[in-house]
PDB file of C-alpha atoms in Angstrom:
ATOM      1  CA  UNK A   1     111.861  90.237 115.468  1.00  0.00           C
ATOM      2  CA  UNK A   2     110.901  88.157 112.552  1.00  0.00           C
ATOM      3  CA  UNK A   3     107.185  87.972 111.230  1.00  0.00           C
ATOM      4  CA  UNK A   4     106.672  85.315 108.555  1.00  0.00           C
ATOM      5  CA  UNK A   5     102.917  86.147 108.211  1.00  0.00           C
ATOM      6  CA  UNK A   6     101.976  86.779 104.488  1.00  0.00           C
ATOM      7  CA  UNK A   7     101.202  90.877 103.047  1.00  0.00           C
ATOM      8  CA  UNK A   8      97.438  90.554 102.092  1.00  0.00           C
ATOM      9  CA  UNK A   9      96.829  92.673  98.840  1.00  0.00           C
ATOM     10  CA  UNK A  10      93.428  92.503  97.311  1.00  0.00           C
ATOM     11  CA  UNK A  11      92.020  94.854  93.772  1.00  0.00           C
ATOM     12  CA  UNK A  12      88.735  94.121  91.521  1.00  0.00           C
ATOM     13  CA  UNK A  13      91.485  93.696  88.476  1.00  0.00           C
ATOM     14  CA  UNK A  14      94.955  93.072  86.782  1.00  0.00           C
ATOM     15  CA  UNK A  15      95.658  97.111  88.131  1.00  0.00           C
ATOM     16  CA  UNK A  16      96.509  95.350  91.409  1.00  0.00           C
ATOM     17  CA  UNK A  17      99.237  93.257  90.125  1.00  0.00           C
ATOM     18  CA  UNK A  18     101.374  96.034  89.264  1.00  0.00           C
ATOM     19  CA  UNK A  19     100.957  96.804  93.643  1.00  0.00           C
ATOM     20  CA  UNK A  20     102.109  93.620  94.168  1.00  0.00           C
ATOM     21  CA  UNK A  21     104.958  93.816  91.930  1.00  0.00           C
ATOM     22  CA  UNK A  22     106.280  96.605  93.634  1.00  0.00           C
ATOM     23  CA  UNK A  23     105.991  94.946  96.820  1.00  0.00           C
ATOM     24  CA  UNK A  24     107.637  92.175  95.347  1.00  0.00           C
ATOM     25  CA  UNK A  25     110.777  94.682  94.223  1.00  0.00           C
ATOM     26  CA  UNK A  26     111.093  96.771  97.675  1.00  0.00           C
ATOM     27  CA  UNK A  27     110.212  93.826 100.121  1.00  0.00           C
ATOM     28  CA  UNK A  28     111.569  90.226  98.656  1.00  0.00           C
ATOM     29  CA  UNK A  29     111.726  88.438 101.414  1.00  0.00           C
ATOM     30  CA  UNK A  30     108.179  88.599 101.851  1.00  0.00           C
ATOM     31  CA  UNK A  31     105.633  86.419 101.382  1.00  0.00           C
ATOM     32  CA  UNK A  32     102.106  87.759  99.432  1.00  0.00           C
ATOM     33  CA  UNK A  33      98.419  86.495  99.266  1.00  0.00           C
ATOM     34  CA  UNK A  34      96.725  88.618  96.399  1.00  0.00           C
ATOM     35  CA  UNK A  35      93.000  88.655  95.386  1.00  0.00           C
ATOM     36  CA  UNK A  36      91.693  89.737  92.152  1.00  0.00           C
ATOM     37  CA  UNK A  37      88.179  90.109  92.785  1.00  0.00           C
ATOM     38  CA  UNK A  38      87.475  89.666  88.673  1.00  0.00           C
ATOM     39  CA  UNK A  39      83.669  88.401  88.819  1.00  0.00           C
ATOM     40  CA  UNK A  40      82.326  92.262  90.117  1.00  0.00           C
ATOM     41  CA  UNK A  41      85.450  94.405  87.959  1.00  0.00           C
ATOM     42  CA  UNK A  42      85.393  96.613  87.376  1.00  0.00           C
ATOM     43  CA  UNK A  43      84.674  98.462  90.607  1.00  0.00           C
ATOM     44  CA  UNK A  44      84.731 101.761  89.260  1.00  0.00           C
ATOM     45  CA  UNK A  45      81.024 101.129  87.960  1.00  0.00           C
ATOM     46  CA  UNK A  46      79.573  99.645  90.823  1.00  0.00           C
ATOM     47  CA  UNK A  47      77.716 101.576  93.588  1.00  0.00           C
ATOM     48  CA  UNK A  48      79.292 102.642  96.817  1.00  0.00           C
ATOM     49  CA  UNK A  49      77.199  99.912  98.562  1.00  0.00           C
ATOM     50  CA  UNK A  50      78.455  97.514  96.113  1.00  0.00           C
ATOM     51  CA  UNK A  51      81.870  98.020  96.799  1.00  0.00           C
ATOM     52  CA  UNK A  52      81.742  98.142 100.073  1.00  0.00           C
ATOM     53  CA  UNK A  53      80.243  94.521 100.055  1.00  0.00           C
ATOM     54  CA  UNK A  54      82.860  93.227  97.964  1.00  0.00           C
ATOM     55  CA  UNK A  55      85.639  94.823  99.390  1.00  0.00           C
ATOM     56  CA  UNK A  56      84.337  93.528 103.217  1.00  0.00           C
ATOM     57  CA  UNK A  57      84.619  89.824 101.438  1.00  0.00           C
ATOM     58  CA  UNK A  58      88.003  90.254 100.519  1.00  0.00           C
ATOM     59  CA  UNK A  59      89.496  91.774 103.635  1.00  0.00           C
ATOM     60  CA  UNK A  60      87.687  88.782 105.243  1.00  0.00           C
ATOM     61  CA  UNK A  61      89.305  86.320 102.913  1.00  0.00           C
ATOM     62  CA  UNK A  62      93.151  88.002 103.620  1.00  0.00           C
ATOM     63  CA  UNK A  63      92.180  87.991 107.430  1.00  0.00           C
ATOM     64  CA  UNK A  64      91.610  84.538 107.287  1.00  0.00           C
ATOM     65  CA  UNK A  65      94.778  83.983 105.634  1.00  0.00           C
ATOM     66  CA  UNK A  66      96.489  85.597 108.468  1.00  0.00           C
ATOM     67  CA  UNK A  67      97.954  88.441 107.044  1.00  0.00           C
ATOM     68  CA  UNK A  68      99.864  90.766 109.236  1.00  0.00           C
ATOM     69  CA  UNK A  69      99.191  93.891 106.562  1.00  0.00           C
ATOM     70  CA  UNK A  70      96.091  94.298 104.348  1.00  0.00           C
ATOM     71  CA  UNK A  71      96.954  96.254 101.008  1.00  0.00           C
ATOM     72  CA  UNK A  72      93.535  98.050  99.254  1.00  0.00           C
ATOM     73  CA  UNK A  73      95.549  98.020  95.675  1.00  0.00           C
ATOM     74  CA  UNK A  74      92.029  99.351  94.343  1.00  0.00           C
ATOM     75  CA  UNK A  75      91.228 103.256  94.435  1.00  0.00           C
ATOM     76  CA  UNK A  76      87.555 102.776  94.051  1.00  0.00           C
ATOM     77  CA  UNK A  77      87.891 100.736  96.851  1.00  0.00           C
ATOM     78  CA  UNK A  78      90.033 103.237  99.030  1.00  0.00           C
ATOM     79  CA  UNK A  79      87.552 105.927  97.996  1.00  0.00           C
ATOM     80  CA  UNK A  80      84.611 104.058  99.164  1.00  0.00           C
ATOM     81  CA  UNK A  81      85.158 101.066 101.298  1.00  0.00           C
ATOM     82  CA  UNK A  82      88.260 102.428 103.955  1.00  0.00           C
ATOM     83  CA  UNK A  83      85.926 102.860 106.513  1.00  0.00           C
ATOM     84  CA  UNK A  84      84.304  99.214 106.200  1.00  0.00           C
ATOM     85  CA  UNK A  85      87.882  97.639 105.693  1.00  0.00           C
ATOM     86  CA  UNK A  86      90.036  99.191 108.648  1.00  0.00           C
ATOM     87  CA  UNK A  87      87.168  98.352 110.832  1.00  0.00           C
ATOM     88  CA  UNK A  88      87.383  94.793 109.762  1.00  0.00           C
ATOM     89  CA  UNK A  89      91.118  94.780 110.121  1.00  0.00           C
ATOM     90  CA  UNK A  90      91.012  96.965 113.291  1.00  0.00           C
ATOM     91  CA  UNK A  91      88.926  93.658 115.498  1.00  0.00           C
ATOM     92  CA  UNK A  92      92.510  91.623 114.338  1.00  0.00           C
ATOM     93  CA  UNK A  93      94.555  94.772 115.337  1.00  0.00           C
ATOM     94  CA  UNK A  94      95.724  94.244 111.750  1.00  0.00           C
ATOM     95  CA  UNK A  95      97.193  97.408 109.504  1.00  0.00           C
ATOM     96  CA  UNK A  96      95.842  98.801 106.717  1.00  0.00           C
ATOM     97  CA  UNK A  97      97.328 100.910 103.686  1.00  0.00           C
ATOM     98  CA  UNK A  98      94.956 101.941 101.064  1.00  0.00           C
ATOM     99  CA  UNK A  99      96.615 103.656  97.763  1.00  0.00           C
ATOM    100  CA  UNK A 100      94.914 107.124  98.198  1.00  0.00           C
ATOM    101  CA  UNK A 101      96.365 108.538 101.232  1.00  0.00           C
ATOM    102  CA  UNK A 102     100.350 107.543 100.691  1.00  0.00           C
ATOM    103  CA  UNK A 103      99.943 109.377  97.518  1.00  0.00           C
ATOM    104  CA  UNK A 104      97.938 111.952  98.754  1.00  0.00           C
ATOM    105  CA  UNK A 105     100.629 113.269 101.071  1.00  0.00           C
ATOM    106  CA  UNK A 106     103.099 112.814  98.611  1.00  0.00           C
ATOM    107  CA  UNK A 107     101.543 115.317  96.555  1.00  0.00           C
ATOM    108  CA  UNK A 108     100.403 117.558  99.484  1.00  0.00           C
ATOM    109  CA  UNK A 109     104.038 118.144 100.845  1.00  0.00           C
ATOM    110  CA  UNK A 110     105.672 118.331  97.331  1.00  0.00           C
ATOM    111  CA  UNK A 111     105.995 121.686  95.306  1.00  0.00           C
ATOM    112  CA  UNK A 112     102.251 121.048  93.161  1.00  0.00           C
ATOM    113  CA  UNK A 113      99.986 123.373  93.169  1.00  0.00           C
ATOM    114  CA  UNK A 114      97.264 122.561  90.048  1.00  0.00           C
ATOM    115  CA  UNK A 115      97.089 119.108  90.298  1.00  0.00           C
ATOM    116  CA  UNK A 116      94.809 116.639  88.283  1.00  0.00           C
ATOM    117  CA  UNK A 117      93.371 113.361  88.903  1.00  0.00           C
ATOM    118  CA  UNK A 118      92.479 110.803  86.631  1.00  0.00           C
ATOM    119  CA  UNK A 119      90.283 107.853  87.757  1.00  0.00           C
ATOM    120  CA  UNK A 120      87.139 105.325  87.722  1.00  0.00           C
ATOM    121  CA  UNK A 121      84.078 107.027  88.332  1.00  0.00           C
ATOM    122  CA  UNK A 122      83.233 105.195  91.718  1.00  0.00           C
ATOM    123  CA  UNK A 123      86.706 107.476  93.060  1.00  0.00           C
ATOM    124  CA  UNK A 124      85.784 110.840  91.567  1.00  0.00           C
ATOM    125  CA  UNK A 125      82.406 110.433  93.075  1.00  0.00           C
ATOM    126  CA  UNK A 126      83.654 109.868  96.347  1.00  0.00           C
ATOM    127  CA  UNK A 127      86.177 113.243  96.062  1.00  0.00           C
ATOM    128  CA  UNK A 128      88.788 110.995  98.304  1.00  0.00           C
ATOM    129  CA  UNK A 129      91.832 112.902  96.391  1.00  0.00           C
ATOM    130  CA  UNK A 130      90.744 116.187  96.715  1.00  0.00           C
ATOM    131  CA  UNK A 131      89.736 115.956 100.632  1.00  0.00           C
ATOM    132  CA  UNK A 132      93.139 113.939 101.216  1.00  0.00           C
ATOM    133  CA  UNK A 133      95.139 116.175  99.366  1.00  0.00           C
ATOM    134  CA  UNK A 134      93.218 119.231 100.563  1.00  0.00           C
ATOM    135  CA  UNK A 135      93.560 118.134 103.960  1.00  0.00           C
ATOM    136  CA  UNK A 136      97.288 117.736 104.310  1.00  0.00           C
ATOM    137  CA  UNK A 137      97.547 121.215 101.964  1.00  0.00           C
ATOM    138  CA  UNK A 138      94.866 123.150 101.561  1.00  0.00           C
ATOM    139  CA  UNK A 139      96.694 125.857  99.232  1.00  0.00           C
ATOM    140  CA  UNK A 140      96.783 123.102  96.241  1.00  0.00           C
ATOM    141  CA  UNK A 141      93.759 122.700  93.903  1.00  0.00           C
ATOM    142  CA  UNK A 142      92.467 119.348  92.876  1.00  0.00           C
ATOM    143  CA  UNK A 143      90.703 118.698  89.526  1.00  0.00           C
ATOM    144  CA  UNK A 144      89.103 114.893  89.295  1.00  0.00           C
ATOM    145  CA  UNK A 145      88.169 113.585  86.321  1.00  0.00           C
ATOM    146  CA  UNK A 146      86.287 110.553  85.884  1.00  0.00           C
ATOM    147  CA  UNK A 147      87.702 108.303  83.022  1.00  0.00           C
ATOM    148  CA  UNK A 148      85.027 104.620  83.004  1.00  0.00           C
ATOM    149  CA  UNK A 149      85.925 103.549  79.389  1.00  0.00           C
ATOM    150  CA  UNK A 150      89.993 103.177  80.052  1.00  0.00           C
ATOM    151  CA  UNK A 151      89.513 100.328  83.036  1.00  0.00           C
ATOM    152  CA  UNK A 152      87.868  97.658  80.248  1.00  0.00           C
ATOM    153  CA  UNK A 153      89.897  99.075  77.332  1.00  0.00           C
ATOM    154  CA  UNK A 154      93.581  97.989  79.719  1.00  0.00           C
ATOM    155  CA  UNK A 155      91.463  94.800  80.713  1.00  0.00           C
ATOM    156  CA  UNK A 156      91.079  93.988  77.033  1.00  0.00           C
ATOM    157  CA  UNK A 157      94.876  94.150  76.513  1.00  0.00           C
ATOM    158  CA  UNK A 158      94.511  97.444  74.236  1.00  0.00           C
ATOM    159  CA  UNK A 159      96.672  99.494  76.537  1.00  0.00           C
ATOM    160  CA  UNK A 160      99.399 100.014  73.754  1.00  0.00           C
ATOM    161  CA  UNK A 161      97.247 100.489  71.233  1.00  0.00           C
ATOM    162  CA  UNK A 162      96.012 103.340  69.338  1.00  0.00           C
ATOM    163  CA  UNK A 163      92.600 103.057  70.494  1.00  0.00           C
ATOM    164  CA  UNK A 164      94.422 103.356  73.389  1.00  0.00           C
ATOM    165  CA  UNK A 165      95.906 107.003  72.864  1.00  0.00           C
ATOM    166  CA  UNK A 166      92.684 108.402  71.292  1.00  0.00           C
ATOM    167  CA  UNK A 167      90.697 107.966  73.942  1.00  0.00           C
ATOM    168  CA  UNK A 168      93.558 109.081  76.823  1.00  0.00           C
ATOM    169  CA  UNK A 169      93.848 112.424  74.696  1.00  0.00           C
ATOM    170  CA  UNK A 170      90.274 112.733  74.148  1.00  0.00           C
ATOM    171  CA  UNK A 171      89.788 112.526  78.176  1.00  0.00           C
ATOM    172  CA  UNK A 172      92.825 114.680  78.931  1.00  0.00           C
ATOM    173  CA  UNK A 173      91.130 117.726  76.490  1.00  0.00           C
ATOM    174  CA  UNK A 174      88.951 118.651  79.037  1.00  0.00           C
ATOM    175  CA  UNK A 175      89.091 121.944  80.200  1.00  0.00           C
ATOM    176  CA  UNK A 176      90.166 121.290  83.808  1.00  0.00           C
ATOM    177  CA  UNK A 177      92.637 118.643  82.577  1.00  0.00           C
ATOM    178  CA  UNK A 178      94.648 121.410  80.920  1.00  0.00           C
ATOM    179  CA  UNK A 179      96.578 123.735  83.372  1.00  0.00           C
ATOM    180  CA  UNK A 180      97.552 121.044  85.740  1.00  0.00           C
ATOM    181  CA  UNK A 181     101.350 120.739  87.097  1.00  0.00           C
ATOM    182  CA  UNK A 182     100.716 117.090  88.517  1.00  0.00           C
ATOM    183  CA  UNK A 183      98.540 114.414  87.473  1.00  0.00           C
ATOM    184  CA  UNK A 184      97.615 111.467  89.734  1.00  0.00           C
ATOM    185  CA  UNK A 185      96.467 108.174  87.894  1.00  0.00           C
ATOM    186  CA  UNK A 186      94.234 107.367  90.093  1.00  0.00           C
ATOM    187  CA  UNK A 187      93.576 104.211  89.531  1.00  0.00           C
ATOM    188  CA  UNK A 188      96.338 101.100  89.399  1.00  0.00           C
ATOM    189  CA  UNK A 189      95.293  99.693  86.087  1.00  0.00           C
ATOM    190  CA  UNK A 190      96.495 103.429  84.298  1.00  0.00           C
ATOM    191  CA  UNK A 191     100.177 102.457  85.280  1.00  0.00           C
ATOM    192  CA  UNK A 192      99.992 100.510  81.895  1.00  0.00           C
ATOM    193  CA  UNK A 193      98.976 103.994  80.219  1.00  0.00           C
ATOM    194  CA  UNK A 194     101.428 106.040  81.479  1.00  0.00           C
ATOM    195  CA  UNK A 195     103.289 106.447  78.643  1.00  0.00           C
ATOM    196  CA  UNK A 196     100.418 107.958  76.651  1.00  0.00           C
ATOM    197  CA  UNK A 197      99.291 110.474  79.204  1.00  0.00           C
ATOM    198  CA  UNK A 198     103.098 111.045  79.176  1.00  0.00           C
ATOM    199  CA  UNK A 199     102.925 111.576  75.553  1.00  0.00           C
ATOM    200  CA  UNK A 200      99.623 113.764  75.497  1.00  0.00           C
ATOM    201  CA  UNK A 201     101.629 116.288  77.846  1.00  0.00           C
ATOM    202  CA  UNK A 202     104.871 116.180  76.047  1.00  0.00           C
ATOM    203  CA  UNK A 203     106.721 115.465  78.951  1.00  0.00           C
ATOM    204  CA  UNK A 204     106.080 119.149  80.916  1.00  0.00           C
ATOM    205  CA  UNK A 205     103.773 117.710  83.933  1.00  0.00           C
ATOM    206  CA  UNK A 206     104.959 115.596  86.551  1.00  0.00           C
ATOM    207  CA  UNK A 207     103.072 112.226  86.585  1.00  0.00           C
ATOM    208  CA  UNK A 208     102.012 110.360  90.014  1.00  0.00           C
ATOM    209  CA  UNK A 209     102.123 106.505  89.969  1.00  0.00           C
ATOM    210  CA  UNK A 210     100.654 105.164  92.735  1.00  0.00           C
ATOM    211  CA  UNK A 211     102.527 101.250  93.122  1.00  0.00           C
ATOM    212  CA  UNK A 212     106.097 102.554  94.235  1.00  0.00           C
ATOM    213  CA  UNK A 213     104.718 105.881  96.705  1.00  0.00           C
ATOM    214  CA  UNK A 214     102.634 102.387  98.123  1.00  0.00           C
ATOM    215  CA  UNK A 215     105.426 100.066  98.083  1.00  0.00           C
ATOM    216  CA  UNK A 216     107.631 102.408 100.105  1.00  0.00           C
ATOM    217  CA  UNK A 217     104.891 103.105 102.442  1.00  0.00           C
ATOM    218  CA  UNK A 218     104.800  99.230 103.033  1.00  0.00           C
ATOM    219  CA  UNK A 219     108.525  99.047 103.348  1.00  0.00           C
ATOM    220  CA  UNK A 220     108.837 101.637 105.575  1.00  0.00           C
ATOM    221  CA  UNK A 221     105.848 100.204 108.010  1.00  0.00           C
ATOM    222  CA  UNK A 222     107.357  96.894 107.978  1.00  0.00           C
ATOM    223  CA  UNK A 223     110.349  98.163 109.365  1.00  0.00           C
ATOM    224  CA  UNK A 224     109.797 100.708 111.976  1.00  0.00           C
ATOM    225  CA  UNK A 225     107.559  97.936 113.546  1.00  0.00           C
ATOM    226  CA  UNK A 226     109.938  95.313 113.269  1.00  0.00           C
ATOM    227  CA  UNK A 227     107.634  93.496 111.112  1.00  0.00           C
ATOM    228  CA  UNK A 228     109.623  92.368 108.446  1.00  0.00           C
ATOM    229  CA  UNK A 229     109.478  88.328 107.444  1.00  0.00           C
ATOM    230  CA  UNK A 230     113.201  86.736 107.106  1.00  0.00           C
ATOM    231  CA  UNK A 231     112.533  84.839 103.748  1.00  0.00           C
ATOM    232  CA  UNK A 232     109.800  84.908 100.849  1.00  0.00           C
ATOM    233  CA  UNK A 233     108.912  80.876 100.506  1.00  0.00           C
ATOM    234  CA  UNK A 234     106.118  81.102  98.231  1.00  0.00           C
ATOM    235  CA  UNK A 235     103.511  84.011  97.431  1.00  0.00           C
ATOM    236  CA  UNK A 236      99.838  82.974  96.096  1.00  0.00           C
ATOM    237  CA  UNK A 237      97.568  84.576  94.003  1.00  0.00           C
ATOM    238  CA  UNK A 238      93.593  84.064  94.081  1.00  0.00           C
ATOM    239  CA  UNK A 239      90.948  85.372  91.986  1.00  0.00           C
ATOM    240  CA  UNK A 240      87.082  85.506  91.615  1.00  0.00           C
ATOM    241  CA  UNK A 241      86.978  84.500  88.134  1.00  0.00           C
ATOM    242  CA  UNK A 242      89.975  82.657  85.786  1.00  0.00           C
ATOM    243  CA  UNK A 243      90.387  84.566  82.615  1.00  0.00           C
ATOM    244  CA  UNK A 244      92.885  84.145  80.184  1.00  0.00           C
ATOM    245  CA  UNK A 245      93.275  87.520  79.642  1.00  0.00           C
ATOM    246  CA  UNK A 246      94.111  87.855  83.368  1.00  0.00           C
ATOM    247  CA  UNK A 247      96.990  85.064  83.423  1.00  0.00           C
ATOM    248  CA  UNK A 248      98.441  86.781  80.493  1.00  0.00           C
ATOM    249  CA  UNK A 249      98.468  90.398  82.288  1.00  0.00           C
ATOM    250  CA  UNK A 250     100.201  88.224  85.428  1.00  0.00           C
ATOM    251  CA  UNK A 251     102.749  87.169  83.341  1.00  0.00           C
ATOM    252  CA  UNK A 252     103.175  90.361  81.431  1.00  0.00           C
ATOM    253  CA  UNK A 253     103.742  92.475  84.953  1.00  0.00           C
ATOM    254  CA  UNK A 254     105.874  89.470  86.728  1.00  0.00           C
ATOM    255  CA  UNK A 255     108.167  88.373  83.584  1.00  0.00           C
ATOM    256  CA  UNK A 256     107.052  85.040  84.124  1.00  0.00           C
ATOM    257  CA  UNK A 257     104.306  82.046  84.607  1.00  0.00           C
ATOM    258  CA  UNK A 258     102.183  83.289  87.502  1.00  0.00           C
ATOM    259  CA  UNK A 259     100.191  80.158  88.903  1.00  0.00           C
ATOM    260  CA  UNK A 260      96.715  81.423  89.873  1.00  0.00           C
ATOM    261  CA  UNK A 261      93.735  80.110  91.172  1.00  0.00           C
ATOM    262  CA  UNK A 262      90.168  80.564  91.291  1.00  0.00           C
ATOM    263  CA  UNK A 263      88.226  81.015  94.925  1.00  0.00           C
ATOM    264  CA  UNK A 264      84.558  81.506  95.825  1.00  0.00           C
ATOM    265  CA  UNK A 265      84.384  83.893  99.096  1.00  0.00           C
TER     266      UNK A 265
END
């Protein structure tokens, strides 16, 4: 069977693009609708109320879109808002993936047992990791750390700079940040800091990444339920609020012009 309907992928930031991407990579004949909900990022910082209000708008938005899949490419999102979103997606009989649970299991099933997690404060508040992880494996201990400063730093374009590495190492000297195996970057914006946290470890701790574990999780979906669309004929990307920064990040993660456009929902 062929489905042409588009993958609906929504985050507060650029973090989501590098989801998409992926998507993009492992599934190219399909078609995506992404939404950058820019005027309320970062979510990190906003209430669990908050986010649950935003994220309902933008599940709404890919709904109406007819999407076959909705994609939560936001972890403060999937930490706080799952509930809110599948329910939405549930009265459509529409599928949701968030990006804590693939990655959960990944880490739950693999050979960790000390493993860290780095992310916006909105997900270490809500403890999603460590019940996820804990609930698939409940031998492995799960050490969340809440790092707010690195979501505007990456938003800023400082992400290679050495502002950049200070602050990752400063974070990553905490106590419970130090005799980890594993270290989840728990949010989708710290895929363009990988290679400090990388660098801060000296290469000895295995680092989770959550756009390809989400990617294959798509792929995989798509094709046990004979979902998959025959040919990508154009993808579109929507946002809250147009910042340059933003269409520079697009282009950055896509290798080339992205054409996006603003939305009120």
């Amino acid at each position: 069977m062929i489905d042409s309907r588009p993958i609906g992928i929504f985050d507060s930031g650029v973090g989501g693009l590098s989801i998409a991407k992926e998507i993009k990579n492992f599934c190219p004949q399909e078609n995506i609708i992404y939404f950058g909900d820019t005027k309320h990022l970062p979510y990190g910082q906003k209430s669990a109320q908050a986010i649950k209000e935003y994220s309902q708008k933008a599940t709404r938005f890919l709904l109406e879109q007819d999407c076959k899949i909705i994609v939560v490419a936001c972890n403060s999102a999937s930490a706080n808002a799952l509930k809110e979103i599948k329910n939405l997606a549930r009265e459509r009989k529409i599928k949701v993936i968030d990006v804590i649970t693939p990655v959960a299991e990944k880490v739950a099933f693999g050979f960790d047992q000390q493993v860290g997690v780095i992310a916006t404060q909105a997900t270490v508040n809500a403890k999603m990791y460590t019940r996820k992880i804990r609930r698939f494996n409940k031998h492995i201990q799960v050490y969340e750390l809440a790092t707010p400063l690195l979501v505007p730093m990456i938003e800023e374009g400082l992400s290679k700079s050495d502002i950049s590495k200070q602050l990752i190492n400063r974070y990553l000297s905490r106590k419970k940040m130090q005799n980890i195996d594993t270290i989840i970057l728990g949010c989708t914006h710290y895929s363009f800091i990988q290679r400090w946290v990388d660098s801060f470890y000296e290469g000895r701790i295995k680092i989770i990444n959550s756009p390809l574990i989400v990617a294959n999780e798509l792929k995989i979906f798509l094709e046990e339920n004979r979902m998959q669309a025959e040919k990508s004929t154009q993808d579109y990307f929507w946002v809250s609020d147009l910042t340059l920064n933003y269409t520079k990040f697009a282009k950055r993660i896509f290798n080339k012009q992205i054409q996006i456009k603003l939305i009120k929902i």
